[in-house]
Amino acid sequence: MSAVFPTVREVLALDPVRHGAPRVVAGDEGLDRPVRWVHVAEVPDIATLLGGGELVLTTGIGLPGDDAGLRAFIGDLADVGVSGLVVELGRRYVSGVPRVMAAAAERRGLPLVELRRATPFVRITEAVHALIVDAQLTELRATEEIHQRFNDLSVEGADAAEVIRQAAELSGCPVVLENLSRQVLGYDPAGESAELLLDGWEQHSRRIRPAGRTAYDPDSGWLVTTVGARGQDWGRLLLRWPASGDVPSAQAVEPNAGSPTRLTILIERAASTLALGRLIRRDAEGLERQIHRTLLTALLDHSRPVDEVGLRAKALGVVLDRRHLVGVMVRHRADDPAGEVGPEAGQARLRDLSEAVGQALREAKLTALTSAVDDNSVGALLALPDAAAEDRALSAFASALRRVRLDAGTGRATSGVDPFRSGGPGAVIVAAGSGVSSPREARRSLVEARQIAEAARRDRRDLPIFRLPHVGLAGLLHLLRDEPRLQTFVERELGALLEYDARHPREQLLDTLRAYLEQGRNKSAAAAAAHLSRPAFYERLARIARILDVDLDSVEAALSLHVALLALEAVRAP
């Protein structure tokens, strides 16, 4: 990347400056400072007219004659943040600048350069300003390329992996996308070792704590921005740019941040594209979808007014008003129950399941909206005459679905084993949400059914219908593992302890807390389970209480921490 501003070192390499036989007499450690502008000055109080970043040129004819005045002059320039001071010898100073001036500049780290041969200052200013303008134009073109590239990705509906790849390609830096629990959702190592990049990522990420929504953490060398839309943040995008001497000086440093301005623009545009892509994938409605799917997904996604959904459903012969509505979800227990893989096999399997659900509804003489609602699930919204018909209708549907699938598949096995039961290769889960009394509440029942179906995959029981009472806490938390609010809860409850463990990997106080809670807060039993002496275990508990600022003897606090631990395990589960 080209820099917006040249450095003092680069300015000294320009032909008009080299003509003056420059010699650095102080502050050579500051030669990589950017030069924002060149200013010619022959008065001692010039600092009040500067804004920082200027390279000051002078012959010294107007500078103070006493040592104190020269020290004050250098101090004022350093305080305002100039990039350097260039003094042409011959008019005021013949053999060299005063030692007191050089000493003051060295003390303040201000580059002080002598020009031992007369040089027209106008040639220097023209050369530097042309360099700055050319670099700014280059930077502008590069910024436009960033905007255009990510605009194209947004229009094309590129997935997260492609957005991350493009960000890494444009920056030449490793890029990582993580969720709120510091789990990696995607990455591109930009040619570096992926294993080294991701090794111990969660602990490493917890030590990256920038100040602000988009900020640079100089301690870790990561530029970080929050990813989210509509006020709901769901992750962080990180770009590694170590601001050190081995980074090419051609990268423009953002004032007061330590990271390139262009990289800041790039990572924010990438984050916006990721957030927009997630919204599009969630809300997009394909024109080829059938009306049932349009209406059912409209209820789930709030993509159409509920009254409009009710009118269109009524036109289809499915009356939702003044009916008892029950959301149902049907899905395979395994992602590839037939041992098949690939998108085509998955689509065919989902299509078969959708047809089976529709036929079962017809055989059970039930009225419902039904369609596939995602890549794995077929949903149905039953419209029943009253609440009393709920249990009977669900039982009839489950029985009809089993018959339909046995008749259509290979279920008539001579071994007598039903392949569609819980242990069979084609086993399905039927889940139902709580019944509701109006279309405006239908989404709650449908979402609850989808949550129950997902959580039931961890349940080995062969139930005809899974309902909310059948789902345990661990299953429910596993289901909600991608929910930002659950991840935020985990961070609020355990974040301080996780950060402590990241800084002290040999202690792992989280395991101590887990042992304490799993043993029902029995300290003696927990110490034995943790293979620690009781005094050592008690000391660790006291440290945990201080870190989390909680009373571990409190039942309410212990319950909250236990739920957070279960949620953390669910979030970390593949």
Coordinates of C-alpha atoms in Angstrom, one line a residue:
M1 CA 0.0 0.0 0.0
S2 CA 1.2 3.5 -0.8
A3 CA 1.4 5.9 2.1
V4 CA -0.8 9.0 2.2
F5 CA 2.2 11.0 3.5
P6 CA 5.9 10.4 2.9
T7 CA 8.3 10.0 5.8
V8 CA 11.1 12.3 6.7
R9 CA 13.5 9.6 5.5
E10 CA 11.8 9.5 2.1
V11 CA 11.9 13.3 1.9
L12 CA 15.7 13.3 2.5
A13 CA 16.0 10.9 -0.4
L14 CA 14.4 13.3 -2.9
D15 CA 16.8 14.8 -5.5
P16 CA 16.2 18.5 -4.5
V17 CA 17.0 17.6 -0.9
R18 CA 20.0 15.5 -1.8
H19 CA 21.3 18.4 -3.8
G20 CA 21.7 20.2 -0.5
A21 CA 23.9 17.5 1.0
P22 CA 21.7 16.8 4.0
R23 CA 23.1 15.5 7.2
V24 CA 21.0 14.3 10.2
V25 CA 22.5 15.7 13.4
A26 CA 19.8 14.7 15.9
G27 CA 16.6 12.7 16.3
D28 CA 17.4 10.0 13.7
E29 CA 14.9 7.6 15.5
G30 CA 12.1 9.9 14.3
L31 CA 13.0 9.7 10.6
D32 CA 10.0 7.5 9.9
R33 CA 7.5 10.1 11.0
P34 CA 5.0 11.1 8.2
V35 CA 5.4 14.5 6.6
R36 CA 2.0 16.1 6.2
W37 CA 3.2 19.4 4.7
V38 CA 6.4 21.5 4.2
H39 CA 6.5 24.9 5.8
V40 CA 9.2 27.6 5.4
A41 CA 9.8 29.7 8.5
E42 CA 12.3 32.4 9.6
V43 CA 10.6 33.5 12.8
P44 CA 11.1 31.9 16.3
D45 CA 7.3 31.8 17.2
I46 CA 6.3 29.7 14.2
A47 CA 5.0 26.9 16.3
T48 CA 1.7 28.8 17.0
L49 CA 0.9 28.6 13.3
L50 CA 1.5 24.9 12.9
G51 CA -0.8 21.9 13.3
G52 CA 1.6 19.0 13.6
G53 CA 3.2 16.8 10.9
E54 CA 5.0 19.6 9.1
L55 CA 8.6 19.6 8.0
V56 CA 10.0 23.0 8.8
L57 CA 12.6 24.6 6.6
T58 CA 14.7 27.5 7.8
T59 CA 18.0 29.3 7.2
G60 CA 18.1 30.3 10.9
I61 CA 18.4 34.0 10.4
G62 CA 15.4 34.8 12.6
L63 CA 16.2 32.3 15.4
P64 CA 17.1 33.4 18.9
G65 CA 20.8 34.1 19.6
D66 CA 20.8 32.7 23.2
D67 CA 20.8 29.1 24.3
A68 CA 17.6 29.4 26.3
G69 CA 15.8 30.8 23.2
L70 CA 17.0 27.9 21.0
R71 CA 15.9 25.3 23.6
A72 CA 12.5 27.0 23.7
F73 CA 12.2 27.1 19.9
I74 CA 13.0 23.3 19.7
G75 CA 10.6 22.5 22.5
D76 CA 7.8 24.5 20.9
L77 CA 8.2 22.6 17.6
A78 CA 8.3 19.2 19.4
D79 CA 5.3 20.1 21.5
V80 CA 3.2 20.9 18.4
G81 CA 4.3 17.6 16.8
V82 CA 6.3 18.7 13.7
S83 CA 7.9 15.9 11.7
G84 CA 11.3 17.5 11.6
L85 CA 13.5 20.7 11.3
V86 CA 15.8 21.3 8.3
V87 CA 18.3 24.1 8.6
E88 CA 20.3 25.4 5.6
L89 CA 23.8 26.4 6.5
G90 CA 25.6 29.5 5.2
R91 CA 23.5 32.5 6.2
R92 CA 23.2 32.2 10.0
Y93 CA 25.1 29.1 10.8
V94 CA 28.2 28.4 8.7
S95 CA 29.9 25.2 10.0
G96 CA 26.9 23.6 11.7
V97 CA 23.9 24.2 13.9
P98 CA 24.6 25.2 17.5
R99 CA 25.3 22.3 19.8
V100 CA 22.6 23.4 22.2
M101 CA 20.0 23.1 19.4
A102 CA 21.2 19.6 18.4
A103 CA 21.2 18.5 22.1
A104 CA 17.6 19.8 22.6
A105 CA 16.4 18.1 19.4
E106 CA 18.1 14.8 20.4
R107 CA 16.5 15.1 23.8
R108 CA 13.0 15.5 22.3
G109 CA 13.5 13.0 19.5
L110 CA 13.0 15.6 16.9
P111 CA 14.8 15.0 13.6
L112 CA 17.2 17.9 13.0
V113 CA 18.8 18.0 9.5
E114 CA 21.5 20.3 8.1
L115 CA 21.7 21.3 4.5
R116 CA 25.4 21.9 3.9
R117 CA 24.8 23.3 0.4
A118 CA 22.5 26.1 -0.6
T119 CA 19.2 24.8 -2.1
P120 CA 16.1 26.7 -3.2
F121 CA 13.4 25.8 -0.7
V122 CA 10.8 26.1 -3.4
R123 CA 12.2 23.0 -5.2
I124 CA 11.9 21.0 -2.0
T125 CA 8.4 22.1 -1.3
E126 CA 7.3 21.4 -4.8
A127 CA 8.8 17.9 -4.8
V128 CA 7.3 16.9 -1.4
H129 CA 3.9 18.4 -2.1
A130 CA 3.8 16.6 -5.5
L131 CA 4.6 13.3 -3.7
I132 CA 1.9 13.9 -1.2
V133 CA -0.7 14.7 -3.8
D134 CA 0.2 11.7 -5.9
A135 CA 0.0 9.4 -2.9
Q136 CA -3.3 10.9 -1.9
L137 CA -4.7 10.2 -5.4
T138 CA -3.3 6.6 -5.2
E139 CA -5.0 6.3 -1.8
L140 CA -8.3 7.6 -3.1
R141 CA -8.2 5.1 -6.0
A142 CA -7.4 2.3 -3.6
T143 CA -10.3 3.4 -1.3
E144 CA -12.7 3.5 -4.3
E145 CA -11.5 -0.1 -5.2
I146 CA -12.3 -1.2 -1.7
H147 CA -15.8 0.3 -1.9
Q148 CA -16.4 -1.1 -5.3
R149 CA -15.2 -4.6 -4.4
F150 CA -17.4 -4.9 -1.4
N151 CA -20.4 -3.3 -3.2
D152 CA -20.0 -6.1 -5.8
L153 CA -19.8 -8.7 -3.1
S154 CA -23.0 -7.4 -1.5
V155 CA -24.9 -7.4 -4.8
E156 CA -23.7 -10.9 -5.7
G157 CA -24.7 -12.2 -2.3
A158 CA -21.3 -13.5 -1.5
D159 CA -20.9 -15.8 1.5
A160 CA -18.8 -15.0 4.5
A161 CA -15.9 -17.0 3.3
E162 CA -15.6 -15.0 0.1
V163 CA -15.9 -11.7 2.0
I164 CA -13.1 -12.7 4.3
R165 CA -10.9 -13.9 1.4
Q166 CA -11.3 -10.6 -0.4
A167 CA -10.5 -8.7 2.8
A168 CA -7.3 -10.7 3.2
E169 CA -6.4 -10.3 -0.4
L170 CA -6.9 -6.5 -0.4
S171 CA -5.0 -6.0 2.8
G172 CA -2.3 -8.7 2.6
C173 CA -3.1 -9.4 6.3
P174 CA -4.7 -12.4 8.1
V175 CA -8.4 -11.9 8.7
V176 CA -10.6 -13.7 11.3
L177 CA -14.4 -13.6 11.8
E178 CA -15.5 -14.7 15.3
N179 CA -18.8 -14.8 17.2
L180 CA -19.4 -13.1 20.5
S181 CA -18.1 -16.1 22.4
R182 CA -14.7 -15.9 20.5
Q183 CA -15.4 -18.9 18.4
V184 CA -14.0 -18.7 14.9
L185 CA -16.6 -18.5 12.1
G186 CA -14.2 -18.0 9.3
Y187 CA -10.7 -17.0 8.5
D188 CA -8.1 -16.4 5.8
P189 CA -4.4 -16.6 6.9
A190 CA -3.2 -14.5 3.9
G191 CA -0.5 -17.0 3.1
E192 CA 0.6 -17.5 6.7
S193 CA 0.2 -20.7 8.8
A194 CA -3.5 -21.2 9.6
E195 CA -2.5 -23.5 12.5
L196 CA -0.4 -20.8 14.1
L197 CA -3.1 -18.2 13.5
L198 CA -5.8 -20.2 15.2
D199 CA -3.8 -22.0 17.9
G200 CA -5.4 -21.1 21.3
W201 CA -7.6 -18.5 19.5
E202 CA -10.2 -18.0 22.2
Q203 CA -7.7 -17.2 24.9
H204 CA -5.7 -15.0 22.5
S205 CA -8.9 -13.2 21.3
R206 CA -9.9 -12.4 24.9
R207 CA -6.7 -10.5 25.3
I208 CA -7.6 -8.3 22.4
R209 CA -9.6 -5.5 23.9
P210 CA -9.7 -2.4 21.7
A211 CA -11.5 0.7 22.9
G212 CA -14.4 1.4 20.5
R213 CA -16.5 -0.2 17.9
T214 CA -13.7 -0.1 15.4
A215 CA -10.3 0.3 17.0
Y216 CA -6.7 -0.9 16.9
D217 CA -5.2 -2.8 19.8
P218 CA -1.4 -2.0 19.6
D219 CA -0.5 -4.6 22.3
S220 CA -1.8 -7.5 20.1
G221 CA -1.4 -5.9 16.7
W222 CA -5.1 -6.5 15.7
L223 CA -7.5 -4.1 14.1
V224 CA -11.0 -5.0 15.3
T225 CA -14.5 -4.0 14.3
T226 CA -17.9 -5.2 15.5
V227 CA -20.2 -7.0 13.1
G228 CA -23.9 -6.6 13.3
A229 CA -27.0 -4.7 11.9
R230 CA -30.2 -3.3 13.2
G231 CA -28.7 -2.9 16.6
Q232 CA -27.9 -6.6 17.0
D233 CA -24.2 -7.3 17.1
W234 CA -23.3 -11.0 16.5
G235 CA -19.5 -11.0 16.0
R236 CA -16.2 -9.3 15.5
L237 CA -13.9 -9.1 12.4
L238 CA -10.2 -8.9 13.1
L239 CA -7.3 -8.0 10.9
R240 CA -3.8 -8.5 12.1
W241 CA -1.5 -5.5 11.3
P242 CA 1.4 -5.5 13.7
A243 CA 2.6 -1.9 13.9
S244 CA 6.3 -2.7 14.1
G245 CA 9.5 -1.9 12.3
D246 CA 9.0 -4.9 10.0
V247 CA 5.8 -3.5 8.5
P248 CA 6.4 -1.7 5.2
S249 CA 6.6 2.0 5.7
A250 CA 4.4 2.4 2.7
Q251 CA 1.4 1.7 4.9
A252 CA -0.3 4.9 6.0
V253 CA -0.8 5.2 9.7
E254 CA -4.1 6.5 11.0
P255 CA -3.6 9.4 13.4
N256 CA -3.8 8.4 17.1
A257 CA -4.7 4.8 16.2
G258 CA -1.6 3.1 15.0
S259 CA -3.4 1.3 12.1
P260 CA -3.6 2.2 8.4
T261 CA -6.5 4.4 7.4
R262 CA -7.2 2.3 4.4
L263 CA -7.3 -0.9 6.5
T264 CA -9.8 0.8 8.8
I265 CA -12.0 1.5 5.8
L266 CA -11.5 -2.0 4.4
I267 CA -12.4 -3.8 7.6
E268 CA -15.5 -1.7 8.2
R269 CA -16.7 -2.2 4.7
A270 CA -16.1 -6.0 5.0
A271 CA -18.0 -6.0 8.3
S272 CA -20.9 -4.1 6.7
T273 CA -21.0 -6.6 3.8
L274 CA -21.0 -9.6 6.2
A275 CA -23.9 -8.0 8.2
L276 CA -25.9 -7.2 5.0
G277 CA -25.3 -10.7 3.7
R278 CA -26.6 -12.3 6.9
L279 CA -29.8 -10.1 6.6
I280 CA -30.3 -11.0 3.0
R281 CA -29.9 -14.7 3.6
R282 CA -32.3 -14.5 6.4
D283 CA -35.0 -12.4 4.8
A284 CA -34.7 -13.0 1.0
E285 CA -37.9 -14.5 -0.6
G286 CA -37.4 -16.4 -3.8
L287 CA -40.0 -15.8 -6.5
E288 CA -40.0 -19.5 -7.4
R289 CA -41.2 -20.5 -3.9
Q290 CA -44.8 -21.7 -3.6
I291 CA -47.4 -19.6 -1.8
H292 CA -47.4 -21.9 1.2
R293 CA -43.7 -21.4 1.8
T294 CA -44.1 -17.6 1.2
L295 CA -46.7 -17.3 3.9
L296 CA -45.1 -19.7 6.4
T297 CA -41.7 -18.0 6.1
A298 CA -43.5 -14.6 6.3
L299 CA -44.8 -15.6 9.7
L300 CA -41.4 -16.7 10.8
D301 CA -39.4 -13.7 9.4
H302 CA -42.0 -10.9 9.8
S303 CA -41.5 -10.2 6.1
R304 CA -45.2 -9.5 5.5
P305 CA -47.9 -8.1 7.7
V306 CA -49.8 -10.7 9.6
D307 CA -53.2 -9.5 8.3
E308 CA -52.0 -9.9 4.8
V309 CA -50.8 -13.5 5.5
G310 CA -54.2 -14.3 7.0
L311 CA -56.0 -13.0 3.9
R312 CA -53.8 -14.9 1.5
A313 CA -54.0 -18.1 3.6
K314 CA -57.8 -17.8 3.6
A315 CA -57.8 -17.5 -0.1
L316 CA -55.9 -20.8 -0.2
G317 CA -58.5 -22.5 2.0
V318 CA -56.5 -22.3 5.2
V319 CA -58.4 -20.1 7.7
L320 CA -56.2 -18.8 10.5
D321 CA -58.5 -16.4 12.2
R322 CA -60.5 -17.7 15.2
R323 CA -58.5 -21.0 15.1
H324 CA -56.3 -22.8 17.5
L325 CA -52.9 -22.7 15.8
V326 CA -50.0 -25.1 16.5
G327 CA -46.6 -24.9 15.0
V328 CA -45.0 -28.2 13.9
M329 CA -41.5 -28.9 12.7
V330 CA -40.3 -32.2 11.1
R331 CA -36.6 -32.8 10.4
H332 CA -34.2 -35.7 10.0
R333 CA -32.4 -36.6 13.2
A334 CA -29.1 -36.9 11.2
D335 CA -27.9 -34.4 8.6
D336 CA -27.3 -37.3 6.1
P337 CA -29.6 -40.1 7.3
A338 CA -29.1 -42.1 4.2
G339 CA -25.4 -41.8 4.2
E340 CA -25.5 -39.4 1.2
V341 CA -23.7 -36.1 1.1
G342 CA -23.8 -33.1 -1.2
P343 CA -26.3 -30.4 -1.8
E344 CA -28.3 -32.3 -4.4
A345 CA -28.8 -35.3 -2.1
G346 CA -29.9 -32.9 0.7
Q347 CA -32.4 -31.1 -1.5
A348 CA -33.9 -34.3 -2.7
R349 CA -34.2 -35.6 0.8
L350 CA -35.8 -32.4 2.0
R351 CA -38.2 -32.5 -1.0
D352 CA -39.2 -36.1 -0.1
L353 CA -39.8 -35.2 3.5
S354 CA -41.9 -32.1 2.5
E355 CA -44.1 -34.3 0.3
A356 CA -44.5 -36.8 3.1
V357 CA -45.6 -34.2 5.5
G358 CA -48.1 -32.8 3.1
Q359 CA -49.6 -36.3 2.4
A360 CA -49.7 -37.0 6.2
L361 CA -51.7 -33.8 6.8
R362 CA -54.1 -34.8 4.1
E363 CA -54.5 -38.3 5.4
A364 CA -55.1 -37.0 9.0
K365 CA -57.6 -34.5 7.5
L366 CA -55.8 -31.5 9.0
T367 CA -55.8 -28.0 7.6
A368 CA -52.4 -26.3 7.6
L369 CA -49.8 -24.2 5.9
T370 CA -46.8 -26.3 5.2
S371 CA -43.5 -26.1 3.4
A372 CA -39.7 -26.5 3.9
V373 CA -38.6 -23.6 6.0
D374 CA -34.8 -24.1 5.8
D375 CA -32.3 -26.6 4.5
N376 CA -33.2 -29.2 7.1
S377 CA -36.7 -28.6 8.3
V378 CA -40.3 -28.9 7.1
G379 CA -42.7 -26.7 9.0
A380 CA -46.5 -26.8 9.3
L381 CA -48.9 -24.4 11.0
L382 CA -52.0 -26.5 12.0
A383 CA -55.3 -24.6 12.1
L384 CA -57.6 -26.5 14.5
P385 CA -61.1 -25.7 15.5
D386 CA -60.3 -25.5 19.2
A387 CA -57.6 -26.3 21.8
A388 CA -59.3 -29.6 22.8
A389 CA -58.5 -31.0 19.3
E390 CA -54.7 -30.4 19.7
D391 CA -53.5 -33.7 21.2
R392 CA -55.7 -35.7 18.9
A393 CA -54.6 -33.9 15.8
L394 CA -50.9 -34.2 16.7
S395 CA -51.2 -37.9 17.3
A396 CA -53.1 -38.4 14.1
F397 CA -50.4 -36.5 12.2
A398 CA -47.5 -38.4 13.7
S399 CA -49.1 -41.7 13.0
A400 CA -50.0 -40.7 9.4
L401 CA -46.4 -39.5 8.8
R402 CA -44.9 -42.8 9.9
R403 CA -47.3 -44.7 7.7
V404 CA -46.6 -42.5 4.7
R405 CA -42.8 -42.8 5.0
L406 CA -43.0 -46.6 5.5
D407 CA -45.2 -47.0 2.4
A408 CA -43.0 -44.7 0.3
G409 CA -39.6 -45.9 1.5
T410 CA -37.8 -49.1 2.4
G411 CA -39.6 -49.5 5.7
R412 CA -41.1 -52.9 4.8
A413 CA -37.8 -54.5 5.7
T414 CA -37.9 -58.3 6.2
S415 CA -36.0 -57.9 9.4
G416 CA -38.9 -56.2 11.0
V417 CA -36.8 -53.2 12.0
D418 CA -38.4 -49.8 11.4
P419 CA -35.6 -47.7 9.7
F420 CA -37.5 -44.5 10.5
R421 CA -37.5 -45.0 14.3
S422 CA -34.9 -43.2 16.5
G423 CA -32.0 -45.6 15.6
G424 CA -32.8 -46.0 12.0
P425 CA -31.0 -44.3 9.1
G426 CA -34.1 -42.3 8.1
A427 CA -35.2 -41.4 11.6
V428 CA -37.1 -38.1 11.9
I429 CA -38.1 -35.8 14.7
V430 CA -41.6 -34.3 15.0
A431 CA -41.7 -31.4 17.3
A432 CA -44.7 -29.2 18.2
G433 CA -44.8 -25.8 19.8
S434 CA -47.4 -24.5 22.3
G435 CA -50.8 -23.8 20.8
V436 CA -51.8 -20.1 20.3
S437 CA -55.1 -18.4 19.6
S438 CA -54.2 -15.9 16.9
P439 CA -52.0 -15.5 13.7
R440 CA -50.0 -12.8 15.5
E441 CA -48.8 -15.4 18.0
A442 CA -48.2 -18.1 15.3
R443 CA -44.5 -17.2 15.0
R444 CA -43.9 -18.0 18.7
S445 CA -45.3 -21.5 18.2
L446 CA -43.4 -22.1 15.0
V447 CA -40.1 -20.9 16.5
E448 CA -40.7 -23.0 19.6
A449 CA -41.2 -26.0 17.5
R450 CA -38.0 -25.4 15.5
Q451 CA -36.1 -25.0 18.8
I452 CA -37.5 -28.2 20.2
A453 CA -36.7 -30.1 17.0
E454 CA -33.1 -29.0 17.1
A455 CA -32.7 -29.7 20.8
A456 CA -34.3 -33.1 20.4
R457 CA -31.5 -34.3 18.1
R458 CA -29.5 -34.8 21.3
D459 CA -32.3 -36.9 22.8
R460 CA -32.2 -40.6 22.1
R461 CA -35.8 -41.3 23.1
D462 CA -38.2 -42.4 20.3
L463 CA -41.2 -40.1 21.0
P464 CA -44.0 -39.6 18.5
I465 CA -44.1 -35.9 19.2
F466 CA -41.5 -33.8 21.1
R467 CA -43.0 -31.0 23.2
L468 CA -41.3 -28.3 25.3
P469 CA -41.4 -30.4 28.6
H470 CA -39.2 -33.1 26.8
V471 CA -36.3 -30.7 26.2
G472 CA -33.8 -30.4 29.0
L473 CA -31.7 -27.4 29.9
A474 CA -28.6 -28.6 28.2
G475 CA -30.5 -29.4 25.0
L476 CA -32.1 -26.0 25.1
L477 CA -28.8 -24.2 25.5
H478 CA -27.3 -26.2 22.7
L479 CA -30.2 -25.1 20.5
L480 CA -29.6 -21.4 21.4
R481 CA -25.8 -21.6 21.1
D482 CA -25.8 -19.2 18.1
E483 CA -28.0 -16.7 19.8
P484 CA -26.0 -13.5 20.5
R485 CA -27.9 -12.8 23.7
L486 CA -26.9 -16.2 25.1
Q487 CA -23.3 -15.5 24.1
T488 CA -23.5 -12.1 25.8
F489 CA -24.9 -13.8 29.0
V490 CA -21.9 -16.2 29.0
E491 CA -19.5 -13.2 28.6
R492 CA -21.2 -11.3 31.4
E493 CA -21.1 -14.2 33.8
L494 CA -17.7 -15.8 32.9
G495 CA -15.9 -13.3 30.8
A496 CA -13.6 -12.0 33.6
L497 CA -12.7 -15.6 34.6
L498 CA -12.0 -16.6 31.0
E499 CA -9.8 -13.6 30.5
Y500 CA -7.9 -14.5 33.7
D501 CA -7.4 -18.1 32.5
A502 CA -6.2 -16.7 29.1
R503 CA -3.5 -14.8 31.0
H504 CA -2.7 -17.6 33.4
P505 CA -3.1 -20.8 31.3
R506 CA -1.5 -23.0 34.0
E507 CA -4.2 -22.3 36.6
Q508 CA -7.4 -22.8 34.6
L509 CA -9.8 -21.6 37.3
L510 CA -12.8 -22.4 35.0
D511 CA -12.2 -26.1 35.7
T512 CA -12.1 -25.4 39.4
L513 CA -15.5 -23.6 39.2
R514 CA -17.0 -26.4 37.1
A515 CA -15.9 -29.1 39.7
Y516 CA -17.4 -27.0 42.5
L517 CA -20.8 -26.6 40.8
E518 CA -20.9 -30.2 39.4
Q519 CA -20.4 -31.5 43.0
G520 CA -23.4 -29.6 44.3
R521 CA -21.2 -27.0 46.0
N522 CA -19.7 -29.7 48.2
K523 CA -16.2 -28.3 48.6
S524 CA -14.6 -31.5 49.9
A525 CA -16.0 -33.6 47.1
A526 CA -15.1 -30.9 44.5
A527 CA -11.5 -30.8 45.8
A528 CA -11.2 -34.5 45.5
A529 CA -12.7 -34.4 41.9
A530 CA -10.2 -31.7 41.0
H531 CA -7.3 -33.7 42.5
L532 CA -6.4 -30.7 44.7
S533 CA -5.9 -30.4 48.5
R534 CA -8.7 -28.8 50.3
P535 CA -6.7 -25.7 51.3
A536 CA -5.5 -25.2 47.6
F537 CA -9.0 -25.7 46.4
Y538 CA -10.5 -23.3 48.9
E539 CA -7.9 -20.7 47.9
R540 CA -8.8 -21.1 44.3
L541 CA -12.5 -20.7 45.1
A542 CA -11.7 -17.5 46.9
R543 CA -9.8 -16.2 43.9
I544 CA -12.7 -17.0 41.6
A545 CA -15.1 -15.2 43.9
R546 CA -12.8 -12.1 43.7
I547 CA -12.4 -12.2 40.0
L548 CA -16.1 -12.6 39.3
D549 CA -17.2 -10.5 42.2
V550 CA -19.8 -13.0 43.4
D551 CA -20.7 -15.0 46.5
L552 CA -20.2 -18.6 45.6
D553 CA -22.2 -19.7 48.6
S554 CA -25.2 -18.0 47.1
V555 CA -27.6 -20.4 45.5
E556 CA -28.8 -17.8 43.0
A557 CA -25.2 -16.9 42.0
A558 CA -24.2 -20.5 41.7
L559 CA -27.2 -21.3 39.6
S560 CA -26.5 -18.5 37.2
L561 CA -22.8 -19.5 36.9
H562 CA -23.8 -23.2 36.3
V563 CA -26.2 -22.2 33.5
A564 CA -23.4 -20.0 32.0
L565 CA -21.0 -23.0 32.1
L566 CA -23.5 -25.2 30.4
A567 CA -24.1 -22.5 27.8
L568 CA -20.3 -22.1 27.3
E569 CA -20.1 -25.8 26.6
A570 CA -22.9 -25.5 24.1
V571 CA -21.3 -22.6 22.4
R572 CA -18.0 -24.4 22.1
A573 CA -19.6 -27.6 20.8
P574 CA -19.2 -28.2 17.0

